[in-house]
Amino acid sequence: MEDSVRLQVDPWVEMRTVITGPLPDIATRFSRFLGQWWPHDALVIFTRECTGRPRKVAGNREIVDRVTIDELDEIKQSIEPGGVVAGIRSLGGGRRRIWALRDTCDTLLVLVPRLSQTTTPDPDQVAAVFGIVATSIQHQVAQASPDYLAESRAASSERARTIAELTEVHEATLSSILGTLRSNDLDDRRSRITASETASAALIALRSAGAADRALSEEAVTTAFARLQGELRPLLRHREVDVDYVDPPADGRPLPGEVAHAARAMVRAIVLAFGAQPVLPRLRIAWDCDGDNVLIEVRDQGPGAIDRNALTRQLSGRLHTLRGRIDIESIAGWGSRVTLTIPLDPPAARPDEHLLSTLNPRELEVLAHLAVGKRNRAIAEELGISQSTIKFHVASVLKKLDVTNRGEASAIGIRAGLVPTGTLGDRWRLQ
């Protein structure tokens, strides 16, 4: 009887480890979970909720490193929400046998079965466990924790930088081809026309890469504000409060995805803080954009009894990560006003800072301590973990940064401005 109970419980214990670890590695943990029942060579999770890393991958690097957003979009569009597809599709630069599921919350799961695998997963079982994973991803993104924001902004910046570099190189190459093919010195008119059309199409497609990236990683400010209103509705449903929403300008600058998620999360926290007061007759929520920042104002006509210190502490992690500012005014008997200013652009890139996007939050903590010259024992004591675990993290940092020793890793951390803060809530930061 005990063995039977254990067989029923253990998968759910393992599922908990899948959804509670760092978000960037959730595909690896889920692949390990599914691999016990459905062996596969590669696993891809595709969600537009995560603006920094919409693809979360695990498995054969020759496959997953080549998977494109266009390929995943094409697979997703061929499946109805809640549906499953199995067959040959384009993935990772080639035609492969896949099994894919589109969750009802619009998150896509793609499995590349092993060649020896002849059976297919039970769609109901996979839908059940993947639904938990997809919901967990949505929840973590909606909460917009400082760790998520830092990882997402680093990934978004790196992707945008890579696209810009590729665009410049290929645009110059294709422009040179076009100039040669259009030369009057060539006699074969038909071949010039055909080659010109091919190169022109390639050039247009390449220039559209930036637009596709923006569509993936940005939200119109009006869309972000409309989503906020939908998220606040259940919070205020049972309160007798008049809410006045002041829309941002329709032509306002689009918001980076991580900024939009953080802004909504912080406004929800502010509204909950206002709602903790004994009386809340009226609430005014306004968004604006000055071109460089999103400007948020929440004010009430309540008793002016919000806990300013608690609210500041609650929002400080996200604001620090996004270099935002907060101002709180509260006057007894008159009401309270909270304003947030959040920059839309990331800080200027520092040397080697892009390399930090490959590290998970714990590895960033370790690198921050290496950067100030701490040894393994001191780092272990500071972080409350064993020296053997620190050795493991140091080895992983060296591998990801492609360096051979601690000194080289420390130099990268120093050049990127990474320093430990010594606080439990925010163990590292960029100066």
CSV table of C-alpha atoms in Angstrom, one decimal:
chain,number,residue,atom,x,y,z
A,1,MET,CA,0.0,0.0,0.0
A,2,GLU,CA,2.8,2.4,0.9
A,3,ASP,CA,4.5,1.7,-2.5
A,4,SER,CA,1.3,2.4,-4.3
A,5,VAL,CA,0.9,5.8,-2.5
A,6,ARG,CA,4.5,6.7,-3.3
A,7,LEU,CA,4.0,6.0,-7.0
A,8,GLN,CA,1.1,8.4,-7.0
A,9,VAL,CA,2.8,11.2,-5.0
A,10,ASP,CA,6.4,11.2,-6.3
A,11,PRO,CA,5.6,12.7,-9.8
A,12,TRP,CA,3.8,15.6,-8.1
A,13,VAL,CA,6.8,16.1,-5.8
A,14,GLU,CA,9.0,16.2,-8.8
A,15,MET,CA,6.6,18.6,-10.6
A,16,ARG,CA,7.0,21.0,-7.7
A,17,THR,CA,10.7,21.2,-8.4
A,18,VAL,CA,9.9,21.9,-12.0
A,19,ILE,CA,7.8,25.0,-11.3
A,20,THR,CA,9.7,26.4,-8.3
A,21,GLY,CA,13.2,26.7,-9.7
A,22,PRO,CA,14.6,29.7,-11.7
A,23,LEU,CA,12.4,30.5,-14.7
A,24,PRO,CA,15.2,30.5,-17.4
A,25,ASP,CA,15.9,26.8,-16.6
A,26,ILE,CA,12.3,25.6,-16.5
A,27,ALA,CA,12.5,23.8,-19.8
A,28,THR,CA,15.5,21.7,-18.6
A,29,ARG,CA,13.6,20.7,-15.4
A,30,PHE,CA,10.5,19.9,-17.4
A,31,SER,CA,12.4,17.9,-19.9
A,32,ARG,CA,13.9,15.8,-17.1
A,33,PHE,CA,10.5,15.3,-15.7
A,34,LEU,CA,8.9,14.2,-19.0
A,35,GLY,CA,11.9,12.1,-20.0
A,36,GLN,CA,11.1,9.5,-17.5
A,37,TRP,CA,7.9,8.5,-19.4
A,38,TRP,CA,8.4,10.0,-22.9
A,39,PRO,CA,12.1,10.0,-23.9
A,40,HIS,CA,13.0,12.8,-26.4
A,41,ASP,CA,16.0,14.5,-28.0
A,42,ALA,CA,14.8,18.0,-27.6
A,43,LEU,CA,12.1,20.1,-25.8
A,44,VAL,CA,11.0,23.6,-26.6
A,45,ILE,CA,8.6,25.8,-24.6
A,46,PHE,CA,7.4,28.9,-26.6
A,47,THR,CA,5.6,31.7,-24.8
A,48,ARG,CA,5.3,35.3,-25.6
A,49,GLU,CA,4.7,36.1,-22.0
A,50,CYS,CA,8.5,36.0,-21.5
A,51,THR,CA,9.8,39.0,-23.5
A,52,GLY,CA,13.5,38.3,-22.9
A,53,ARG,CA,13.5,34.6,-23.6
A,54,PRO,CA,10.3,33.5,-25.4
A,55,ARG,CA,12.0,30.2,-26.3
A,56,LYS,CA,12.9,27.9,-23.4
A,57,VAL,CA,14.8,24.9,-24.6
A,58,ALA,CA,16.4,21.7,-23.4
A,59,GLY,CA,18.1,18.8,-25.1
A,60,ASN,CA,20.3,18.3,-28.2
A,61,ARG,CA,22.0,21.7,-28.8
A,62,GLU,CA,22.3,21.0,-32.6
A,63,ILE,CA,18.5,21.2,-32.7
A,64,VAL,CA,17.5,23.7,-30.0
A,65,ASP,CA,20.1,26.3,-30.8
A,66,ARG,CA,18.8,26.5,-34.3
A,67,VAL,CA,15.1,26.7,-33.5
A,68,THR,CA,13.6,30.0,-34.7
A,69,ILE,CA,10.6,32.1,-33.6
A,70,ASP,CA,9.2,31.8,-37.1
A,71,GLU,CA,9.3,28.0,-37.0
A,72,LEU,CA,7.6,27.9,-33.6
A,73,ASP,CA,5.0,30.5,-34.7
A,74,GLU,CA,4.1,28.3,-37.8
A,75,ILE,CA,3.7,25.2,-35.6
A,76,LYS,CA,1.6,27.1,-33.1
A,77,GLN,CA,-0.7,28.6,-35.7
A,78,SER,CA,-1.4,25.1,-37.0
A,79,ILE,CA,-2.8,24.0,-33.7
A,80,GLU,CA,-6.0,25.1,-32.1
A,81,PRO,CA,-5.8,26.1,-28.4
A,82,GLY,CA,-5.9,22.9,-26.3
A,83,GLY,CA,-5.0,20.9,-29.4
A,84,VAL,CA,-2.2,18.5,-30.3
A,85,VAL,CA,-0.3,17.8,-33.5
A,86,ALA,CA,2.2,15.0,-34.5
A,87,GLY,CA,4.1,14.7,-37.7
A,88,ILE,CA,6.9,16.1,-39.8
A,89,ARG,CA,7.5,19.9,-39.4
A,90,SER,CA,10.3,22.4,-40.0
A,91,LEU,CA,12.2,22.8,-36.7
A,92,GLY,CA,15.8,23.7,-36.0
A,93,GLY,CA,16.7,24.2,-39.6
A,94,GLY,CA,15.4,20.9,-40.9
A,95,ARG,CA,12.4,18.6,-41.3
A,96,ARG,CA,11.9,16.7,-38.1
A,97,ARG,CA,9.3,14.4,-36.5
A,98,ILE,CA,7.7,16.3,-33.7
A,99,TRP,CA,4.9,16.1,-31.1
A,100,ALA,CA,3.4,19.5,-30.1
A,101,LEU,CA,0.7,20.8,-27.8
A,102,ARG,CA,-0.7,24.3,-27.6
A,103,ASP,CA,-2.0,25.0,-24.1
A,104,THR,CA,-5.2,26.9,-23.6
A,105,CYS,CA,-3.2,29.9,-22.3
A,106,ASP,CA,-1.4,30.0,-25.7
A,107,THR,CA,1.9,28.5,-24.5
A,108,LEU,CA,3.4,26.0,-27.0
A,109,LEU,CA,5.2,22.7,-26.1
A,110,VAL,CA,7.3,21.0,-28.8
A,111,LEU,CA,8.9,17.6,-28.3
A,112,VAL,CA,11.4,15.9,-30.7
A,113,PRO,CA,11.0,12.2,-30.0
A,114,ARG,CA,14.0,9.9,-30.1
A,115,LEU,CA,14.4,7.9,-33.3
A,116,SER,CA,13.8,4.7,-31.3
A,117,GLN,CA,10.6,6.1,-29.8
A,118,THR,CA,7.6,4.6,-31.5
A,119,THR,CA,4.8,5.5,-29.1
A,120,THR,CA,3.4,9.0,-28.6
A,121,PRO,CA,2.6,10.7,-25.3
A,122,ASP,CA,-0.9,10.6,-23.8
A,123,PRO,CA,-2.2,14.0,-24.8
A,124,ASP,CA,-4.4,14.3,-21.7
A,125,GLN,CA,-1.6,13.6,-19.3
A,126,VAL,CA,0.9,15.9,-21.0
A,127,ALA,CA,-1.8,18.6,-21.2
A,128,ALA,CA,-2.4,18.3,-17.5
A,129,VAL,CA,1.3,18.6,-16.4
A,130,PHE,CA,2.2,21.2,-19.1
A,131,GLY,CA,-0.8,23.2,-18.0
A,132,ILE,CA,0.8,23.5,-14.6
A,133,VAL,CA,4.1,24.6,-16.1
A,134,ALA,CA,2.4,27.1,-18.4
A,135,THR,CA,0.4,28.6,-15.5
A,136,SER,CA,3.6,28.8,-13.4
A,137,ILE,CA,5.3,30.7,-16.2
A,138,GLN,CA,2.4,33.2,-16.5
A,139,HIS,CA,2.4,33.7,-12.7
A,140,GLN,CA,6.1,34.3,-12.4
A,141,VAL,CA,6.0,36.8,-15.3
A,142,ALA,CA,2.9,38.6,-13.9
A,143,GLN,CA,4.6,39.0,-10.6
A,144,ALA,CA,7.6,40.6,-12.3
A,145,SER,CA,10.1,39.8,-9.6
A,146,PRO,CA,13.5,41.5,-9.6
A,147,ASP,CA,15.2,38.3,-10.7
A,148,TYR,CA,12.8,37.9,-13.7
A,149,LEU,CA,13.2,41.6,-14.7
A,150,ALA,CA,17.0,41.5,-14.5
A,151,GLU,CA,17.2,38.3,-16.6
A,152,SER,CA,14.6,39.4,-19.1
A,153,ARG,CA,16.1,42.8,-19.6
A,154,ALA,CA,19.6,41.3,-20.1
A,155,ALA,CA,18.2,38.8,-22.6
A,156,SER,CA,16.2,41.5,-24.4
A,157,SER,CA,19.2,43.7,-24.7
A,158,GLU,CA,21.5,40.9,-25.9
A,159,ARG,CA,18.9,39.8,-28.5
A,160,ALA,CA,18.4,43.3,-29.8
A,161,ARG,CA,22.2,43.9,-30.0
A,162,THR,CA,22.7,40.6,-31.9
A,163,ILE,CA,19.9,41.4,-34.4
A,164,ALA,CA,21.3,44.9,-35.0
A,165,GLU,CA,24.8,43.5,-35.7
A,166,LEU,CA,23.4,40.8,-38.1
A,167,THR,CA,21.3,43.3,-39.9
A,168,GLU,CA,24.2,45.7,-40.5
A,169,VAL,CA,26.5,42.9,-41.8
A,170,HIS,CA,23.9,41.3,-44.0
A,171,GLU,CA,22.5,44.5,-45.3
A,172,ALA,CA,25.9,45.6,-46.4
A,173,THR,CA,26.5,42.3,-48.1
A,174,LEU,CA,23.2,42.2,-49.9
A,175,SER,CA,23.5,45.8,-50.9
A,176,SER,CA,26.8,45.0,-52.4
A,177,ILE,CA,25.3,42.1,-54.3
A,178,LEU,CA,22.5,44.3,-55.6
A,179,GLY,CA,25.0,46.9,-56.8
A,180,THR,CA,27.0,44.3,-58.7
A,181,LEU,CA,24.0,42.6,-60.3
A,182,ARG,CA,22.6,46.0,-61.4
A,183,SER,CA,25.8,46.9,-63.2
A,184,ASN,CA,25.5,47.5,-66.9
A,185,ASP,CA,28.7,45.5,-67.4
A,186,LEU,CA,26.8,42.3,-67.1
A,187,ASP,CA,25.1,40.9,-70.2
A,188,ASP,CA,22.8,38.2,-69.0
A,189,ARG,CA,19.7,40.4,-68.4
A,190,ARG,CA,17.4,37.6,-67.2
A,191,SER,CA,19.9,36.3,-64.6
A,192,ARG,CA,20.4,39.8,-63.3
A,193,ILE,CA,16.7,40.3,-62.9
A,194,THR,CA,16.2,37.0,-61.2
A,195,ALA,CA,19.2,37.5,-58.9
A,196,SER,CA,18.1,41.0,-58.1
A,197,GLU,CA,14.6,39.9,-57.1
A,198,THR,CA,16.0,37.1,-54.9
A,199,ALA,CA,18.5,39.4,-53.2
A,200,SER,CA,15.8,42.1,-52.8
A,201,ALA,CA,13.4,39.7,-51.1
A,202,ALA,CA,16.2,38.5,-48.8
A,203,LEU,CA,17.1,42.1,-47.9
A,204,ILE,CA,13.4,42.9,-47.1
A,205,ALA,CA,13.1,39.8,-45.0
A,206,LEU,CA,16.3,40.7,-43.1
A,207,ARG,CA,15.2,44.2,-42.4
A,208,SER,CA,11.9,42.8,-41.0
A,209,ALA,CA,13.9,40.9,-38.3
A,210,GLY,CA,14.0,44.0,-36.2
A,211,ALA,CA,10.3,44.6,-36.6
A,212,ALA,CA,9.5,41.0,-35.7
A,213,ASP,CA,11.7,41.4,-32.6
A,214,ARG,CA,9.9,44.5,-31.6
A,215,ALA,CA,6.5,42.8,-32.0
A,216,LEU,CA,7.7,40.0,-29.7
A,217,SER,CA,9.3,42.1,-27.0
A,218,GLU,CA,7.2,45.3,-26.8
A,219,GLU,CA,3.6,46.3,-25.8
A,220,ALA,CA,1.8,49.4,-27.0
A,221,VAL,CA,1.3,51.6,-24.0
A,222,THR,CA,-2.4,51.7,-24.5
A,223,THR,CA,-2.5,47.9,-24.6
A,224,ALA,CA,-0.5,47.6,-21.4
A,225,PHE,CA,-2.9,50.0,-19.7
A,226,ALA,CA,-5.9,48.2,-20.9
A,227,ARG,CA,-4.5,44.9,-19.5
A,228,LEU,CA,-3.9,46.7,-16.2
A,229,GLN,CA,-7.6,47.6,-16.0
A,230,GLY,CA,-8.5,44.0,-16.5
A,231,GLU,CA,-6.1,42.8,-13.8
A,232,LEU,CA,-7.4,45.4,-11.3
A,233,ARG,CA,-11.1,44.6,-11.9
A,234,PRO,CA,-11.2,41.5,-9.6
A,235,LEU,CA,-9.2,43.3,-6.9
A,236,LEU,CA,-11.7,46.1,-6.7
A,237,ARG,CA,-14.9,44.2,-7.4
A,238,HIS,CA,-16.1,44.1,-3.8
A,239,ARG,CA,-15.0,47.6,-2.9
A,240,GLU,CA,-17.3,50.5,-3.1
A,241,VAL,CA,-14.8,52.7,-4.8
A,242,ASP,CA,-15.0,55.0,-7.8
A,243,VAL,CA,-12.0,54.4,-10.1
A,244,ASP,CA,-11.0,57.0,-12.6
A,245,TYR,CA,-8.6,55.7,-15.3
A,246,VAL,CA,-6.6,58.3,-17.2
A,247,ASP,CA,-5.4,56.6,-20.5
A,248,PRO,CA,-1.9,57.2,-21.8
A,249,PRO,CA,-1.5,58.9,-25.2
A,250,ALA,CA,-2.4,56.7,-28.1
A,251,ASP,CA,0.8,57.7,-29.8
A,252,GLY,CA,3.0,57.1,-26.7
A,253,ARG,CA,6.2,55.1,-27.1
A,254,PRO,CA,5.7,51.3,-26.8
A,255,LEU,CA,6.9,49.7,-23.6
A,256,PRO,CA,9.5,47.0,-23.4
A,257,GLY,CA,7.8,43.8,-22.2
A,258,GLU,CA,9.6,43.6,-18.9
A,259,VAL,CA,8.7,47.3,-18.1
A,260,ALA,CA,5.0,46.6,-18.9
A,261,HIS,CA,4.9,43.6,-16.7
A,262,ALA,CA,6.7,45.4,-13.8
A,263,ALA,CA,4.5,48.5,-14.2
A,264,ARG,CA,1.3,46.4,-13.9
A,265,ALA,CA,2.7,44.4,-10.9
A,266,MET,CA,3.7,47.6,-9.1
A,267,VAL,CA,0.3,49.3,-9.7
A,268,ARG,CA,-1.5,46.2,-8.4
A,269,ALA,CA,0.7,46.4,-5.2
A,270,ILE,CA,-0.1,50.1,-4.8
A,271,VAL,CA,-3.8,49.6,-5.2
A,272,LEU,CA,-3.8,46.8,-2.6
A,273,ALA,CA,-1.9,49.1,-0.2
A,274,PHE,CA,-4.5,51.8,-0.8
A,275,GLY,CA,-7.3,49.3,-0.3
A,276,ALA,CA,-5.9,48.3,3.1
A,277,GLN,CA,-7.1,51.6,4.5
A,278,PRO,CA,-10.5,51.6,6.3
A,279,VAL,CA,-12.1,53.9,3.8
A,280,LEU,CA,-11.4,54.3,0.0
A,281,PRO,CA,-14.1,56.4,-1.7
A,282,ARG,CA,-12.2,57.2,-4.9
A,283,LEU,CA,-9.1,56.2,-6.8
A,284,ARG,CA,-7.4,57.8,-9.8
A,285,ILE,CA,-4.9,55.8,-11.9
A,286,ALA,CA,-3.0,57.6,-14.7
A,287,TRP,CA,-0.3,56.6,-17.1
A,288,ASP,CA,1.7,58.9,-19.3
A,289,CYS,CA,4.9,58.7,-21.4
A,290,ASP,CA,7.4,61.5,-21.9
A,291,GLY,CA,9.4,59.7,-24.6
A,292,ASP,CA,12.1,58.4,-22.2
A,293,ASN,CA,10.0,57.1,-19.3
A,294,VAL,CA,6.6,55.7,-18.5
A,295,LEU,CA,5.0,57.9,-15.8
A,296,ILE,CA,2.6,56.4,-13.4
A,297,GLU,CA,0.4,58.1,-10.8
A,298,VAL,CA,-2.0,56.5,-8.4
A,299,ARG,CA,-3.9,58.8,-5.9
A,300,ASP,CA,-6.9,58.5,-3.7
A,301,GLN,CA,-9.2,60.6,-1.6
A,302,GLY,CA,-8.8,58.4,1.5
A,303,PRO,CA,-7.7,59.0,5.0
A,304,GLY,CA,-4.0,59.2,4.1
A,305,ALA,CA,-3.1,56.2,6.2
A,306,ILE,CA,-1.0,54.0,3.8
A,307,ASP,CA,2.2,52.4,5.1
A,308,ARG,CA,4.8,54.4,3.1
A,309,ASN,CA,7.8,52.4,4.4
A,310,ALA,CA,6.2,49.0,3.7
A,311,LEU,CA,5.2,50.0,0.2
A,312,THR,CA,8.6,51.4,-0.6
A,313,ARG,CA,10.3,48.2,0.5
A,314,GLN,CA,7.8,46.1,-1.5
A,315,LEU,CA,8.5,48.0,-4.7
A,316,SER,CA,12.2,48.7,-4.2
A,317,GLY,CA,13.5,45.5,-5.8
A,318,ARG,CA,11.7,46.0,-9.1
A,319,LEU,CA,12.4,49.7,-9.2
A,320,HIS,CA,16.1,49.1,-8.5
A,321,THR,CA,16.3,46.5,-11.3
A,322,LEU,CA,14.7,48.9,-13.8
A,323,ARG,CA,16.4,52.0,-12.5
A,324,GLY,CA,13.0,53.5,-11.6
A,325,ARG,CA,12.1,56.1,-9.0
A,326,ILE,CA,9.2,56.3,-6.5
A,327,ASP,CA,7.7,59.3,-4.7
A,328,ILE,CA,5.0,58.8,-2.0
A,329,GLU,CA,2.9,61.6,-0.5
A,330,SER,CA,0.4,60.9,2.3
A,331,ILE,CA,-1.4,63.6,4.3
A,332,ALA,CA,-3.8,62.6,7.1
A,333,GLY,CA,-7.4,63.4,6.2
A,334,TRP,CA,-6.5,64.5,2.6
A,335,GLY,CA,-5.3,61.3,0.8
A,336,SER,CA,-2.2,59.7,-0.7
A,337,ARG,CA,-0.3,59.9,-4.0
A,338,VAL,CA,2.2,57.5,-5.4
A,339,THR,CA,4.2,58.3,-8.5
A,340,LEU,CA,6.6,56.0,-10.4
A,341,THR,CA,9.0,56.9,-13.1
A,342,ILE,CA,10.4,54.0,-15.1
A,343,PRO,CA,13.0,54.4,-17.9
A,344,LEU,CA,12.1,52.7,-21.1
A,345,ASP,CA,15.7,52.2,-22.3
A,346,PRO,CA,18.2,49.9,-20.5
A,347,PRO,CA,21.4,51.5,-19.3
A,348,ALA,CA,24.3,51.8,-21.8
A,349,ALA,CA,26.0,48.5,-22.3
A,350,ARG,CA,29.2,48.0,-20.3
A,351,PRO,CA,32.2,45.8,-21.5
A,352,ASP,CA,31.3,42.1,-21.0
A,353,GLU,CA,27.9,42.9,-19.4
A,354,HIS,CA,26.2,40.9,-22.1
A,355,LEU,CA,28.0,37.8,-20.9
A,356,LEU,CA,26.1,38.0,-17.6
A,357,SER,CA,22.9,37.1,-19.4
A,358,THR,CA,24.1,33.5,-19.6
A,359,LEU,CA,24.3,33.2,-15.8
A,360,ASN,CA,21.4,32.3,-13.5
A,361,PRO,CA,20.7,34.3,-10.4
A,362,ARG,CA,22.8,32.1,-8.0
A,363,GLU,CA,25.8,32.2,-10.4
A,364,LEU,CA,25.5,36.0,-10.6
A,365,GLU,CA,25.7,36.0,-6.8
A,366,VAL,CA,28.8,33.9,-6.8
A,367,LEU,CA,30.5,36.0,-9.6
A,368,ALA,CA,29.7,39.2,-7.6
A,369,HIS,CA,31.7,37.8,-4.6
A,370,LEU,CA,34.5,36.5,-6.9
A,371,ALA,CA,34.8,40.1,-8.3
A,372,VAL,CA,35.7,41.4,-4.8
A,373,GLY,CA,38.2,38.7,-4.2
A,374,LYS,CA,36.4,36.3,-1.8
A,375,ARG,CA,37.4,32.7,-1.6
A,376,ASN,CA,35.0,29.7,-1.6
A,377,ARG,CA,34.7,29.4,2.2
A,378,ALA,CA,33.8,33.1,2.6
A,379,ILE,CA,31.3,32.9,-0.3
A,380,ALA,CA,29.7,29.8,1.2
A,381,GLU,CA,29.3,31.4,4.6
A,382,GLU,CA,27.8,34.5,3.0
A,383,LEU,CA,25.3,32.6,1.0
A,384,GLY,CA,24.6,29.9,3.5
A,385,ILE,CA,25.5,27.0,1.3
A,386,SER,CA,28.3,24.4,1.3
A,387,GLN,CA,31.8,24.9,-0.1
A,388,SER,CA,31.3,22.0,-2.5
A,389,THR,CA,28.2,23.7,-3.9
A,390,ILE,CA,30.2,26.9,-4.4
A,391,LYS,CA,32.9,24.9,-6.3
A,392,PHE,CA,30.1,23.6,-8.5
A,393,HIS,CA,28.8,27.2,-9.2
A,394,VAL,CA,32.3,28.5,-9.8
A,395,ALA,CA,33.0,25.8,-12.4
A,396,SER,CA,29.7,26.6,-14.1
A,397,VAL,CA,30.5,30.3,-14.1
A,398,LEU,CA,33.9,29.7,-15.7
A,399,LYS,CA,32.4,27.5,-18.4
A,400,LYS,CA,29.6,29.9,-19.3
A,401,LEU,CA,31.9,32.9,-19.4
A,402,ASP,CA,34.4,30.8,-21.5
A,403,VAL,CA,37.4,31.6,-19.1
A,404,THR,CA,40.0,29.4,-17.5
A,405,ASN,CA,40.3,30.7,-14.0
A,406,ARG,CA,38.7,32.8,-11.2
A,407,GLY,CA,40.8,35.9,-12.0
A,408,GLU,CA,39.5,36.1,-15.6
A,409,ALA,CA,35.9,35.6,-14.3
A,410,SER,CA,36.5,38.3,-11.7
A,411,ALA,CA,37.7,40.7,-14.3
A,412,ILE,CA,34.5,40.2,-16.3
A,413,GLY,CA,32.4,40.9,-13.2
A,414,ILE,CA,34.4,44.0,-12.4
A,415,ARG,CA,34.2,45.4,-15.9
A,416,ALA,CA,30.4,44.8,-16.0
A,417,GLY,CA,30.0,46.6,-12.7
A,418,LEU,CA,28.8,43.6,-10.8
A,419,VAL,CA,29.1,44.0,-7.0
A,420,PRO,CA,27.6,42.1,-4.0
A,421,THR,CA,25.2,44.2,-1.9
A,422,GLY,CA,25.3,42.0,1.2
A,423,THR,CA,21.5,42.0,1.7
A,424,LEU,CA,19.2,39.0,1.7
A,425,GLY,CA,16.7,40.5,-0.7
A,426,ASP,CA,19.1,41.7,-3.3
A,427,ARG,CA,22.4,39.8,-3.2
A,428,TRP,CA,24.0,41.5,-6.3
A,429,ARG,CA,23.6,44.5,-8.5
A,430,LEU,CA,25.1,46.5,-11.3
A,431,GLN,CA,26.7,49.7,-10.2
